[in-house]
PDB file of C-alpha atoms in Angstrom:
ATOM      1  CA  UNK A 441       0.000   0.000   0.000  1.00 46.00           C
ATOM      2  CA  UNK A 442       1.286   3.406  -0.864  1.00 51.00           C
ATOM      3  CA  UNK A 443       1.754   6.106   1.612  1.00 54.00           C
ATOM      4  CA  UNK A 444       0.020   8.513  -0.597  1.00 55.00           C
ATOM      5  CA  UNK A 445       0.696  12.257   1.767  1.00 56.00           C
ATOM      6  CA  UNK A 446       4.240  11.532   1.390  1.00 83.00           C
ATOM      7  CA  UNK A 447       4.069  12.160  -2.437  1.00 92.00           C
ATOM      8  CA  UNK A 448       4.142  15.562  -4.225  1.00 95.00           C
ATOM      9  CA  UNK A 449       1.646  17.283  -6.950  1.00 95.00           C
ATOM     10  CA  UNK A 450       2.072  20.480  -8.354  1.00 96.00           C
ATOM     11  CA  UNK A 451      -0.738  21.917 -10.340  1.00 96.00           C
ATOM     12  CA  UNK A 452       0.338  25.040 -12.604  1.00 96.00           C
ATOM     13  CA  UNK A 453      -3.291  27.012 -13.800  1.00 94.00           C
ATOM     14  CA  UNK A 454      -3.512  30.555 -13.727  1.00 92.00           C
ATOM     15  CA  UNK A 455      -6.985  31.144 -12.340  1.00 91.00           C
ATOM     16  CA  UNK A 456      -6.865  30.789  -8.521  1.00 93.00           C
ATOM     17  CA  UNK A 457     -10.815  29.366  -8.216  1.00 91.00           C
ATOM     18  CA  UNK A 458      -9.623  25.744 -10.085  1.00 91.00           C
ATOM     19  CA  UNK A 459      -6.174  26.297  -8.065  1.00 92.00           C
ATOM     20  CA  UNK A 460      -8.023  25.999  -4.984  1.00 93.00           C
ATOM     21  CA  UNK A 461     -10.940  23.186  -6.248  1.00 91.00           C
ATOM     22  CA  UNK A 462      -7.696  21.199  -7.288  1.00 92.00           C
ATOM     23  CA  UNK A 463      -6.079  21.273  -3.738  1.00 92.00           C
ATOM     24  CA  UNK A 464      -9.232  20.401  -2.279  1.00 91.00           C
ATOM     25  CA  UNK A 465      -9.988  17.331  -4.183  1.00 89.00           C
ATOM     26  CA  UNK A 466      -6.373  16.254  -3.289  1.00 90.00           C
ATOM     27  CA  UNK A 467      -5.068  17.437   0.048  1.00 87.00           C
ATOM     28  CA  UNK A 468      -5.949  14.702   1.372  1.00 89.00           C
ATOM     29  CA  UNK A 469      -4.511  12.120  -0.413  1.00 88.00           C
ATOM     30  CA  UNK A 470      -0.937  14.357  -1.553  1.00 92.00           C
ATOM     31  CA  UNK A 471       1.117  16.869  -0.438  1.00 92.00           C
ATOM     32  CA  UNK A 472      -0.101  19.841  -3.309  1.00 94.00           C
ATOM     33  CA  UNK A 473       1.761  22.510  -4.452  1.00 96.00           C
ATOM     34  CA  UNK A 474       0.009  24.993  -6.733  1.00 95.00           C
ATOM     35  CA  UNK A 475       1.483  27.919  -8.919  1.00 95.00           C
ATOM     36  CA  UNK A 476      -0.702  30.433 -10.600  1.00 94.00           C
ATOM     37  CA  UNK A 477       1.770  30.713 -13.606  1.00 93.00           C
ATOM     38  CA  UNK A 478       4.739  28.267 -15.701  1.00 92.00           C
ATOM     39  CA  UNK A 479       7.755  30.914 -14.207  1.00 93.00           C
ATOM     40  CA  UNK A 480       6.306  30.124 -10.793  1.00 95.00           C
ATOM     41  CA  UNK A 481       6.116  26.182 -11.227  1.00 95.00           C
ATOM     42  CA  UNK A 482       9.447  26.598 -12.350  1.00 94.00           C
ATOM     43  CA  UNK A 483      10.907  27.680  -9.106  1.00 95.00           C
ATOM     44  CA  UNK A 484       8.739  24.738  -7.196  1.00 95.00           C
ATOM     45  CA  UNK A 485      10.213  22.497  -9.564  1.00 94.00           C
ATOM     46  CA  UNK A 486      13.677  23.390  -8.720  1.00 92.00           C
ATOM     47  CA  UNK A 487      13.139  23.241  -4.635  1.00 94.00           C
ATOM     48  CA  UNK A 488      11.003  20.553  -4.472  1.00 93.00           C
ATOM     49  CA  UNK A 489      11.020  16.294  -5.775  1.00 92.00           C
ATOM     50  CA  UNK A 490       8.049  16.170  -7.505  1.00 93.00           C
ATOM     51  CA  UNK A 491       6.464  13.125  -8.567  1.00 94.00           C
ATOM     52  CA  UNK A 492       3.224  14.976 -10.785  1.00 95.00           C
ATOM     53  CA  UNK A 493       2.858  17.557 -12.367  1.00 95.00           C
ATOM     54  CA  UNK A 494      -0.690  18.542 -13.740  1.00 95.00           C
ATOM     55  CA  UNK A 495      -1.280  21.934 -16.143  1.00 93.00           C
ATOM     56  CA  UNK A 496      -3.787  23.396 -17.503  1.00 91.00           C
ATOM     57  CA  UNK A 497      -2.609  24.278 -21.021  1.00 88.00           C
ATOM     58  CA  UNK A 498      -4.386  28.108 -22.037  1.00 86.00           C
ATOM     59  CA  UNK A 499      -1.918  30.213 -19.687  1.00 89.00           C
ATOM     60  CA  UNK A 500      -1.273  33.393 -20.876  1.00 87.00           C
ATOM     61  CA  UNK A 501       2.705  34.144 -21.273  1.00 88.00           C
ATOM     62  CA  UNK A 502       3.616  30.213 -21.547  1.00 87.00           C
ATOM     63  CA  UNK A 503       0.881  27.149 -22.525  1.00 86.00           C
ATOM     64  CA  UNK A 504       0.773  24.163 -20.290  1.00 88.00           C
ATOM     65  CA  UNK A 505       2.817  22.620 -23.231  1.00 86.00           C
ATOM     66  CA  UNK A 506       5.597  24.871 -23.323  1.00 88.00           C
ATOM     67  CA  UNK A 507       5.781  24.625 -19.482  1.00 90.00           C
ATOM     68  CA  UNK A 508       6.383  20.793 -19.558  1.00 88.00           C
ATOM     69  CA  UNK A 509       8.501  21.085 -22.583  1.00 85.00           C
ATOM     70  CA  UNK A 510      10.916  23.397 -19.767  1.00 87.00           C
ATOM     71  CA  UNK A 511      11.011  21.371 -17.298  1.00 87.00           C
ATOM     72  CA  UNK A 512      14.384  19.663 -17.131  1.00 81.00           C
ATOM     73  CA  UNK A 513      14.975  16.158 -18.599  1.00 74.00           C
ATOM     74  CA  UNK A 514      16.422  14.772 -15.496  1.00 74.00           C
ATOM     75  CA  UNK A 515      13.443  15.197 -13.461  1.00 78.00           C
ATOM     76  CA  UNK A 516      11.774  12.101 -13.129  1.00 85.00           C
ATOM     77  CA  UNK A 517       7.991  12.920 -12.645  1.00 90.00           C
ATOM     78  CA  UNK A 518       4.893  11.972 -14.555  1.00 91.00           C
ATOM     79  CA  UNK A 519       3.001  15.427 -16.783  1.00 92.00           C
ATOM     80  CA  UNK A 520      -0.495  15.744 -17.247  1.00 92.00           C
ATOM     81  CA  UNK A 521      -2.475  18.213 -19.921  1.00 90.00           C
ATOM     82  CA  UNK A 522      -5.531  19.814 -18.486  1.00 87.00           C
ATOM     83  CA  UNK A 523      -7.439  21.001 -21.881  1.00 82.00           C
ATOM     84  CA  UNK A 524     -10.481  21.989 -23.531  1.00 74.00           C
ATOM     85  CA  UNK A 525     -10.672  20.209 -26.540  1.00 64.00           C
ATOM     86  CA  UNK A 526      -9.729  23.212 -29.086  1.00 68.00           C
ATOM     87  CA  UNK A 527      -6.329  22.484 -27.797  1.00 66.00           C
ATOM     88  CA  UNK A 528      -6.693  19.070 -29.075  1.00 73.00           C
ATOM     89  CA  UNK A 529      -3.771  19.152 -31.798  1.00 75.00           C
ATOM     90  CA  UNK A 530      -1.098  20.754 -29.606  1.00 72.00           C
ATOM     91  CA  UNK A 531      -1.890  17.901 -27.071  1.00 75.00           C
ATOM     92  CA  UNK A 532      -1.410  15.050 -29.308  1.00 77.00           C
ATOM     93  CA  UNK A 533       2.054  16.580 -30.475  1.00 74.00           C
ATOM     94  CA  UNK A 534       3.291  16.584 -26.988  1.00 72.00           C
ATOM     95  CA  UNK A 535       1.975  13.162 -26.015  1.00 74.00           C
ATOM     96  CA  UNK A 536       3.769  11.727 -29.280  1.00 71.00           C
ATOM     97  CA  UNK A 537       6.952  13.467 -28.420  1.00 68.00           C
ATOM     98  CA  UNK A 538       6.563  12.212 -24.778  1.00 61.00           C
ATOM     99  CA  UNK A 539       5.905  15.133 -22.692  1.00 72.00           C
ATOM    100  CA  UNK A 540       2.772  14.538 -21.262  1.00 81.00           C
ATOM    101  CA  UNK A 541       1.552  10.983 -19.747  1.00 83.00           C
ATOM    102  CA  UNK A 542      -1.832  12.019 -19.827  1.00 84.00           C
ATOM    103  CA  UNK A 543      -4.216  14.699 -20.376  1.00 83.00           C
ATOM    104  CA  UNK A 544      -7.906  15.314 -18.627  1.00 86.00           C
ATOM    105  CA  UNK A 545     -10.547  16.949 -20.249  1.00 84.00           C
ATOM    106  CA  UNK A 546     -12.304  20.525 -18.480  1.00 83.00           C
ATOM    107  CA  UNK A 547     -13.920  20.380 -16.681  1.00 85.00           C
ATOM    108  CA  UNK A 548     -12.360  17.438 -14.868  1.00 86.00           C
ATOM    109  CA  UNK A 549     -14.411  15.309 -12.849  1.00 87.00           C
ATOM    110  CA  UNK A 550     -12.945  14.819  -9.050  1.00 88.00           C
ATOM    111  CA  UNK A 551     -13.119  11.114  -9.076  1.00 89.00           C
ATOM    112  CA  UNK A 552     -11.862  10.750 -12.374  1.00 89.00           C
ATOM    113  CA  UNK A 553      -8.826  12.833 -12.024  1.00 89.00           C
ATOM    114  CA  UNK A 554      -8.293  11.228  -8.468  1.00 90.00           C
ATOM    115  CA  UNK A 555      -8.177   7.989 -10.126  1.00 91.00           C
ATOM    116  CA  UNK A 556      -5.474   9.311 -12.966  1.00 92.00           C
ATOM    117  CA  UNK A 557      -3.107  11.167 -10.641  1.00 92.00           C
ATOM    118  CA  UNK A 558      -2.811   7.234  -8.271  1.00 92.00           C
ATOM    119  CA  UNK A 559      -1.908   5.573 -11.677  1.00 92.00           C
ATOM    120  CA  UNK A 560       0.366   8.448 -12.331  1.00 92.00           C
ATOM    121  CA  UNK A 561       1.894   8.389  -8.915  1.00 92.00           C
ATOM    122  CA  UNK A 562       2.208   4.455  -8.931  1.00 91.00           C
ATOM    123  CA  UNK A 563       3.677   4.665 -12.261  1.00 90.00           C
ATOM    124  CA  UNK A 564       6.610   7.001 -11.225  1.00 91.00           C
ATOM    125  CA  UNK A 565       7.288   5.184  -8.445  1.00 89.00           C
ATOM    126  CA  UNK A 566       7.750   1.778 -10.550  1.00 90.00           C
ATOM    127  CA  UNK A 567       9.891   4.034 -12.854  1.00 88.00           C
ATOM    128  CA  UNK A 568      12.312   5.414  -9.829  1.00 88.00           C
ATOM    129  CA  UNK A 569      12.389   1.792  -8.266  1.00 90.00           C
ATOM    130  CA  UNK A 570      13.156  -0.007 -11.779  1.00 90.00           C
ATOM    131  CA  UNK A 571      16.319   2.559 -12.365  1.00 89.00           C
ATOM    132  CA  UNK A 572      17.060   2.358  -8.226  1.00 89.00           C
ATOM    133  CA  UNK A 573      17.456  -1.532  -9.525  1.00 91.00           C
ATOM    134  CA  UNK A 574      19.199  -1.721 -12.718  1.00 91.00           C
ATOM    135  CA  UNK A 575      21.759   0.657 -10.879  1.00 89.00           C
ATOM    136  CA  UNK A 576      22.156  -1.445  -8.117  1.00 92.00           C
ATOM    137  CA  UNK A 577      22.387  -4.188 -10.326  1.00 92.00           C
ATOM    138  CA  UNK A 578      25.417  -2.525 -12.181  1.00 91.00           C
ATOM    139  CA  UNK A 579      26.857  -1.576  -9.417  1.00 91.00           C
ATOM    140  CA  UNK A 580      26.731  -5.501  -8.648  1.00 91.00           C
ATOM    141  CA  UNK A 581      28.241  -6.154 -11.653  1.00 89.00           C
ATOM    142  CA  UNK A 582      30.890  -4.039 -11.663  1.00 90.00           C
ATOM    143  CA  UNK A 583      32.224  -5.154  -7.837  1.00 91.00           C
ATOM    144  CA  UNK A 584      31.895  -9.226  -8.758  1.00 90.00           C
ATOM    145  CA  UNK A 585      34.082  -8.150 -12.276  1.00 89.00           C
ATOM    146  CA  UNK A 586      36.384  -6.670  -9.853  1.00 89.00           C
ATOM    147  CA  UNK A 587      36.418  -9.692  -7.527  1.00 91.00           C
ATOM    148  CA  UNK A 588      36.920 -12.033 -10.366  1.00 90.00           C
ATOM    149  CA  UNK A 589      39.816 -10.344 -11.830  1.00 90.00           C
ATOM    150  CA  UNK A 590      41.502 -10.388  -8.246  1.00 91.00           C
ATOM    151  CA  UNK A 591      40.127 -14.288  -7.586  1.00 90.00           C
ATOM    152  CA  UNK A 592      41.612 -15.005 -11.232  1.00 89.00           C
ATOM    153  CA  UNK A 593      45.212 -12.961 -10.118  1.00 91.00           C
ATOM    154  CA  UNK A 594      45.569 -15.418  -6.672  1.00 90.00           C
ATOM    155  CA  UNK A 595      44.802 -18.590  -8.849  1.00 89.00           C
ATOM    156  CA  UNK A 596      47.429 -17.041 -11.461  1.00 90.00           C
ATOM    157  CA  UNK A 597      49.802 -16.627  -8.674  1.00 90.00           C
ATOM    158  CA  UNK A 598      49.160 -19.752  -6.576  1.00 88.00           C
ATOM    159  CA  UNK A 599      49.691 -22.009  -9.891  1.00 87.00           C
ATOM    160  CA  UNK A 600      53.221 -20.326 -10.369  1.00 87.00           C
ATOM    161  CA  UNK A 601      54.570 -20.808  -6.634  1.00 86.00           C
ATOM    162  CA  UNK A 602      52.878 -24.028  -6.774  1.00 85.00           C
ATOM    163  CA  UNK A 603      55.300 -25.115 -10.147  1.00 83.00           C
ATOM    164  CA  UNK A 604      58.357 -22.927  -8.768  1.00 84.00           C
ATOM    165  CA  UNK A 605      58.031 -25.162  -5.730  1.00 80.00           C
ATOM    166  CA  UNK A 606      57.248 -28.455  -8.539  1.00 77.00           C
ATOM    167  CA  UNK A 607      60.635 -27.313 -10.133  1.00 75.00           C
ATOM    168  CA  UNK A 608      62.851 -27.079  -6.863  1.00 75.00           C
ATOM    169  CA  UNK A 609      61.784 -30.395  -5.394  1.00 69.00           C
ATOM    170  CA  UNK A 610      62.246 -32.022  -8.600  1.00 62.00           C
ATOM    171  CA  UNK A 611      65.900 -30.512  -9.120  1.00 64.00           C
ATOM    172  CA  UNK A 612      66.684 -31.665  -5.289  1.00 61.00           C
ATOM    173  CA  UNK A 613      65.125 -35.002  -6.233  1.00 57.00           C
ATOM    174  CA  UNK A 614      67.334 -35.244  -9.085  1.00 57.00           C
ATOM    175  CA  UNK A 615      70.607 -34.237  -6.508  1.00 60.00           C
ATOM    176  CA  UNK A 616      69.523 -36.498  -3.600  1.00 56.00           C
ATOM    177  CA  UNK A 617      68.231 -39.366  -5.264  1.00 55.00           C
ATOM    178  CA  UNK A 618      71.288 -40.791  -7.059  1.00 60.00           C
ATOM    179  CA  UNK A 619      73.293 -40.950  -3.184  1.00 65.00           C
ATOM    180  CA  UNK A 620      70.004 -42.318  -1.438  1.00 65.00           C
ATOM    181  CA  UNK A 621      69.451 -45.556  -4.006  1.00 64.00           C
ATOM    182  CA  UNK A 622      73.028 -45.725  -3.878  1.00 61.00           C
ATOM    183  CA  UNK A 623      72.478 -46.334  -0.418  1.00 70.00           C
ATOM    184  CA  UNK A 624      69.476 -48.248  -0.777  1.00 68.00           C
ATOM    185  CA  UNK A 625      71.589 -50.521  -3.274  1.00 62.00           C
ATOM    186  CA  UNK A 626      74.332 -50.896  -0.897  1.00 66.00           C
ATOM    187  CA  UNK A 627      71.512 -51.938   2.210  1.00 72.00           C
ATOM    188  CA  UNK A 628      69.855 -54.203  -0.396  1.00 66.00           C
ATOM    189  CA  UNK A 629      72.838 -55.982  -1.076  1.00 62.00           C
ATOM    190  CA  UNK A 630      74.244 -56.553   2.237  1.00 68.00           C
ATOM    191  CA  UNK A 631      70.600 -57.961   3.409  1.00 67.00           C
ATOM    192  CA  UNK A 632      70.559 -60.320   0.297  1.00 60.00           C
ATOM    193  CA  UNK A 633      74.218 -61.773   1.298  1.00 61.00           C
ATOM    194  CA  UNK A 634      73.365 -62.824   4.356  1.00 62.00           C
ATOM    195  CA  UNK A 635      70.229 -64.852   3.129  1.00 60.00           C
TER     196      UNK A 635
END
């Protein structure tokens, strides 16, 4: 189960009545932050992690488009369009160039937008976890490369005292062992006399 208040929303619309209906349909569910223009979502943006951000997209100055076509590519959150539908062709641009995740119709209907902003919020959370994991996962990587290499070095290193050690008693074989089976011979004999 998510914790939902520990998430963030910011909602960029310049008219402070839908400002304040959006906060109420939300507050309970998300921490909202609201910004009556795209210069002022900016600066939330920049002090805050936040996980959606909703638009409407007739601003004056900068359209809800432009706005989440500024907002940095590093940021990992999920965008959604607010829109009348004479903004229709704009909208589809920016969904097929991947700005916007989804966009809601005006006027938006509480549950419905409730219902898009959880899938939005679960989404981006699968999206932080699954690059949290692959990163791990090369970080993984990169130590057990490092731990082979150094395994691989000790075997290298082992196997070459292991033969220098071969060579010597071989060599001292070689020295010793004519005088021992001389000596051996010489025991052999005298024991086979006597018989």
């Amino acid at each position: 189960e998510i914790k939902k208040e520990t998430y963030n929303i910011l909602y960029v619309d310049d008219e402070e009545n839908n400002l304040n209906s959006f906060r109420a349909a939300l507050r309970r569910d998300y921490n909202v932050f609201t910004a009556l223009s795209g210069e002022e979502g900016m600066e939330i943006l920049s002090k805050n992690d936040i996980h959606v951000v909703v638009t409407d997209q007739r601003m004056p100055h900068m359209t809800g488009v432009q706005f989440l076509q500024r907002i940095p590519g590093d940021q990992d959150n999920i965008r959604i369009i607010l829109t009348g539908f004479t903004d229709m062709e704009s909208i589809i641009e920016a969904i097929n160039t991947g700005k916007i995740y989804r966009y809601i119709k005006k006027p938006w209907d509480k549950d419905e937008l409730k219902i898009t902003i959880d899938n939005a919020v679960e989404t981006v959370i699968l999206r932080r976890n699954n690059k949290q994991l692959i990163y791990e996962l090369q970080v993984n990587n990169e130590q057990l490369e490092v731990k082979v290499q150094q395994r691989t070095r000790e075997i290298e290193r082992q196997k070459e005292i292991i033969e220098m050690a071969k060579a010597q008693s071989d060599s001292l074989l070689l020295n010793i062992l004519p005088e021992e089976i001389a000596d051996e011979l010489k025991k052999f004999g005298k024991s086979y006399a006597r018989k």
